[in-house]
């Protein structure tokens, strides 16, 4: 079952420029942290109800976010939906006809994560998250 929107990921070229913009917009301070497993540096803003807006700056040219920025420019990169059971949810999504990028959950910043391909969700990259310690 999908519990809520966990975060919205936004691709940016430069966190130093974008963090002040989003601090002004959201009225909260960012928590900035490297996420080498995703080849990005993230600035996370918690905006209530445990939902976050995450700015993503690529760590190098091999990052999925670098490729996205090159092709499409800055903007919304993915939405992340929280579930209690990442592997069960990925199986369910596959049964419902969604194309999986990850057959099984893998380690991410917040817990176990898995992606659905944007071609099966109206052009939106969807991440599923089972938050660490929430089970
Ligand atoms: N949202 C929507 N569409 C996207 C997309 C995105 N984020 N990224 C790529 N696409 C589209 C491309 O525009 C392209 O469309 P067309 O075929 O119409 O041109 C298509 O998907 C294929 O894209 P591509 O540029 O050839 O890129 P790849 O196939 O190499 O990779 C994807 C695309 C989504 C499979 C890959 O980026 C991926 O596995 N992503 C999951 C992991 C990830 O994004 N990690 C980043 C950080 C996440 C985090 O910090 O939480």
CSV table of C-alpha atoms and ligand atoms in Angstrom, one decimal:
chain,number,residue,atom,x,y,z
A,1,UNK,CA,0.0,0.0,0.0
A,2,UNK,CA,1.2,3.5,-0.8
A,3,UNK,CA,1.2,5.6,2.4
A,4,UNK,CA,2.1,9.1,1.2
A,5,UNK,CA,4.4,11.2,-0.9
A,6,UNK,CA,7.8,10.7,0.8
A,7,UNK,CA,9.6,13.3,-1.3
A,8,UNK,CA,9.8,15.1,-4.6
A,9,UNK,CA,13.2,15.1,-6.3
A,10,UNK,CA,14.3,18.2,-8.2
A,11,UNK,CA,17.4,18.2,-10.5
A,12,UNK,CA,19.5,21.3,-10.1
A,13,UNK,CA,22.9,22.3,-11.6
A,14,UNK,CA,24.2,24.0,-8.5
A,15,UNK,CA,23.1,23.6,-4.9
A,16,UNK,CA,24.8,26.8,-3.8
A,17,UNK,CA,22.5,28.7,-6.1
A,18,UNK,CA,19.3,26.6,-5.6
A,19,UNK,CA,19.4,26.1,-1.8
A,20,UNK,CA,18.7,29.8,-1.0
A,21,UNK,CA,15.9,29.9,-3.5
A,22,UNK,CA,14.1,26.9,-1.9
A,23,UNK,CA,14.9,28.1,1.6
A,24,UNK,CA,13.1,31.4,0.7
A,25,UNK,CA,10.2,29.4,-1.0
A,26,UNK,CA,9.7,26.9,1.8
A,27,UNK,CA,10.7,28.9,4.9
A,28,UNK,CA,12.9,26.0,6.3
A,29,UNK,CA,16.6,25.3,6.2
A,30,UNK,CA,18.1,22.6,4.1
A,31,UNK,CA,20.0,19.6,5.3
A,32,UNK,CA,22.7,18.9,2.8
A,33,UNK,CA,24.3,15.5,2.5
A,34,UNK,CA,26.1,13.4,-0.1
A,35,UNK,CA,24.3,10.3,-1.4
A,36,UNK,CA,27.1,8.5,-3.3
A,37,UNK,CA,24.8,5.5,-3.8
A,38,UNK,CA,22.7,7.7,-6.1
A,39,UNK,CA,25.7,9.8,-7.4
A,40,UNK,CA,24.1,13.0,-6.1
A,41,UNK,CA,24.5,15.6,-3.4
A,42,UNK,CA,21.1,16.2,-1.8
A,43,UNK,CA,19.6,19.2,-0.1
A,44,UNK,CA,16.6,18.0,1.9
A,45,UNK,CA,13.8,20.3,3.1
A,46,UNK,CA,11.2,18.8,5.4
A,47,UNK,CA,7.9,20.6,4.8
A,48,UNK,CA,5.5,18.9,7.2
A,49,UNK,CA,3.9,15.5,7.5
A,50,UNK,CA,7.3,14.0,7.0
A,51,UNK,CA,7.2,15.0,3.3
A,52,UNK,CA,10.4,16.4,1.8
A,53,UNK,CA,11.5,18.4,-1.2
A,54,UNK,CA,15.0,17.2,-2.2
A,55,UNK,CA,17.3,19.1,-4.5
A,56,UNK,CA,19.7,16.8,-6.4
A,57,UNK,CA,23.0,18.0,-7.8
A,58,UNK,CA,24.9,15.4,-9.7
A,59,UNK,CA,28.2,14.1,-8.3
A,60,UNK,CA,29.7,13.5,-11.7
A,61,UNK,CA,29.0,13.0,-15.4
A,62,UNK,CA,28.0,9.3,-14.8
A,63,UNK,CA,25.1,10.4,-12.5
A,64,UNK,CA,21.5,9.7,-13.8
A,65,UNK,CA,20.8,13.3,-12.7
A,66,UNK,CA,23.6,14.7,-14.9
A,67,UNK,CA,22.1,12.9,-17.9
A,68,UNK,CA,18.7,14.3,-17.1
A,69,UNK,CA,20.0,17.8,-16.7
A,70,UNK,CA,21.8,17.6,-20.0
A,71,UNK,CA,18.7,16.3,-21.8
A,72,UNK,CA,15.9,18.2,-20.1
A,73,UNK,CA,17.4,20.9,-17.9
A,74,UNK,CA,16.5,21.7,-14.3
A,75,UNK,CA,13.2,20.6,-12.9
A,76,UNK,CA,11.2,17.8,-11.3
A,77,UNK,CA,13.2,14.6,-11.7
A,78,UNK,CA,11.1,12.1,-9.7
A,79,UNK,CA,8.4,11.6,-7.1
A,80,UNK,CA,8.9,9.1,-4.3
A,81,UNK,CA,6.1,7.2,-2.6
A,82,UNK,CA,6.4,5.6,0.8
A,83,UNK,CA,5.4,1.9,1.4
A,84,UNK,CA,5.9,-0.5,4.3
A,85,UNK,CA,7.0,-3.3,2.1
A,86,UNK,CA,9.3,-2.4,-0.8
A,87,UNK,CA,9.6,-5.9,-2.3
A,88,UNK,CA,5.9,-6.6,-2.0
A,89,UNK,CA,5.0,-3.2,-3.6
A,90,UNK,CA,7.5,-3.7,-6.5
A,91,UNK,CA,5.9,-7.1,-7.2
A,92,UNK,CA,2.4,-5.6,-7.0
A,93,UNK,CA,3.4,-2.7,-9.4
A,94,UNK,CA,4.8,-5.2,-11.9
A,95,UNK,CA,1.6,-7.2,-11.7
A,96,UNK,CA,-0.3,-4.0,-12.4
A,97,UNK,CA,1.8,-3.5,-15.6
A,98,UNK,CA,4.4,-1.0,-14.5
A,99,UNK,CA,7.9,-1.4,-15.9
A,100,UNK,CA,10.4,-1.9,-13.0
A,101,UNK,CA,13.9,-0.4,-13.1
A,102,UNK,CA,14.6,-2.4,-9.8
A,103,UNK,CA,13.2,-5.9,-9.4
A,104,UNK,CA,14.1,-5.6,-5.6
A,105,UNK,CA,14.7,-2.9,-3.1
A,106,UNK,CA,18.2,-1.6,-2.8
A,107,UNK,CA,19.9,0.6,-0.2
A,108,UNK,CA,19.1,4.4,-0.5
A,109,UNK,CA,19.5,7.3,1.8
A,110,UNK,CA,16.1,6.9,3.6
A,111,UNK,CA,15.9,3.1,3.5
A,112,UNK,CA,15.2,0.5,0.8
A,113,UNK,CA,14.3,2.1,-2.6
A,114,UNK,CA,13.2,0.9,-6.0
A,115,UNK,CA,12.3,2.7,-9.2
A,116,UNK,CA,9.5,2.3,-11.8
A,117,UNK,CA,10.4,3.4,-15.4
A,118,UNK,CA,8.9,6.7,-16.5
A,119,UNK,CA,7.6,5.2,-19.7
A,120,UNK,CA,5.0,3.2,-17.8
A,121,UNK,CA,3.8,6.2,-15.6
A,122,UNK,CA,3.0,9.0,-18.1
A,123,UNK,CA,6.6,10.2,-18.3
A,124,UNK,CA,7.1,10.4,-14.5
A,125,UNK,CA,10.0,8.6,-12.8
A,126,UNK,CA,8.5,7.0,-9.6
A,127,UNK,CA,10.6,5.9,-6.6
A,128,UNK,CA,9.2,3.6,-3.9
A,129,UNK,CA,10.7,4.0,-0.5
A,130,UNK,CA,10.5,1.7,2.6
A,131,UNK,CA,11.8,4.0,5.3
A,132,UNK,CA,14.5,2.5,7.5
A,133,UNK,CA,13.3,1.6,10.9
A,134,UNK,CA,9.6,2.0,10.0
A,135,UNK,CA,8.8,-1.7,9.8
B,1,LIG,N1,11.8,11.5,-15.5
B,1,LIG,C1,11.1,11.3,-16.7
B,1,LIG,N2,11.6,10.8,-17.8
B,1,LIG,C2,12.9,10.5,-17.8
B,1,LIG,C3,13.7,10.7,-16.6
B,1,LIG,C4,13.1,11.2,-15.5
B,1,LIG,N3,13.8,11.4,-14.4
B,1,LIG,N4,15.0,10.3,-16.9
B,1,LIG,C5,15.0,9.9,-18.2
B,1,LIG,N5,13.8,10.0,-18.7
B,1,LIG,C6,13.3,9.6,-20.0
B,1,LIG,C7,14.2,10.2,-21.1
B,1,LIG,O1,13.9,11.5,-21.4
B,1,LIG,C8,14.0,9.3,-22.2
B,1,LIG,O2,12.9,9.5,-22.9
B,1,LIG,P1,12.8,9.4,-24.5
B,1,LIG,O3,13.0,8.0,-24.8
B,1,LIG,O4,11.4,9.9,-24.8
B,1,LIG,O5,13.9,10.3,-25.0
B,1,LIG,C9,13.9,7.9,-21.5
B,1,LIG,O6,13.4,8.2,-20.2
B,1,LIG,C10,15.2,7.1,-21.5
B,1,LIG,O7,16.1,8.0,-20.9
B,1,LIG,P2,17.6,8.1,-21.1
B,1,LIG,O8,18.1,9.5,-21.1
B,1,LIG,O9,18.1,7.2,-22.3
B,1,LIG,O10,18.2,7.6,-19.8
B,1,LIG,P3,18.4,6.1,-19.3
B,1,LIG,O11,17.5,5.2,-20.0
B,1,LIG,O12,19.9,5.9,-19.3
B,1,LIG,O13,17.9,6.3,-17.8
B,1,LIG,C11,16.3,6.0,-16.1
B,1,LIG,C12,16.6,6.7,-17.4
B,1,LIG,C13,15.1,6.6,-15.6
B,1,LIG,C14,16.1,4.5,-16.4
B,1,LIG,C15,17.5,6.1,-15.2
B,1,LIG,O14,17.8,7.5,-14.9
B,1,LIG,C16,17.3,5.5,-13.8
B,1,LIG,O15,17.5,4.3,-13.7
B,1,LIG,N6,16.9,6.2,-12.8
B,1,LIG,C17,16.7,5.7,-11.4
B,1,LIG,C18,17.8,6.1,-10.5
B,1,LIG,C19,17.9,7.6,-10.3
B,1,LIG,O16,17.3,8.4,-11.1
B,1,LIG,N7,18.7,8.1,-9.4
B,1,LIG,C20,18.9,9.5,-9.2
B,1,LIG,C21,18.8,10.0,-7.8
B,1,LIG,C22,17.6,9.5,-7.0
B,1,LIG,C23,17.5,10.0,-5.6
B,1,LIG,O17,18.4,10.7,-5.1
B,1,LIG,O18,16.5,9.6,-4.9
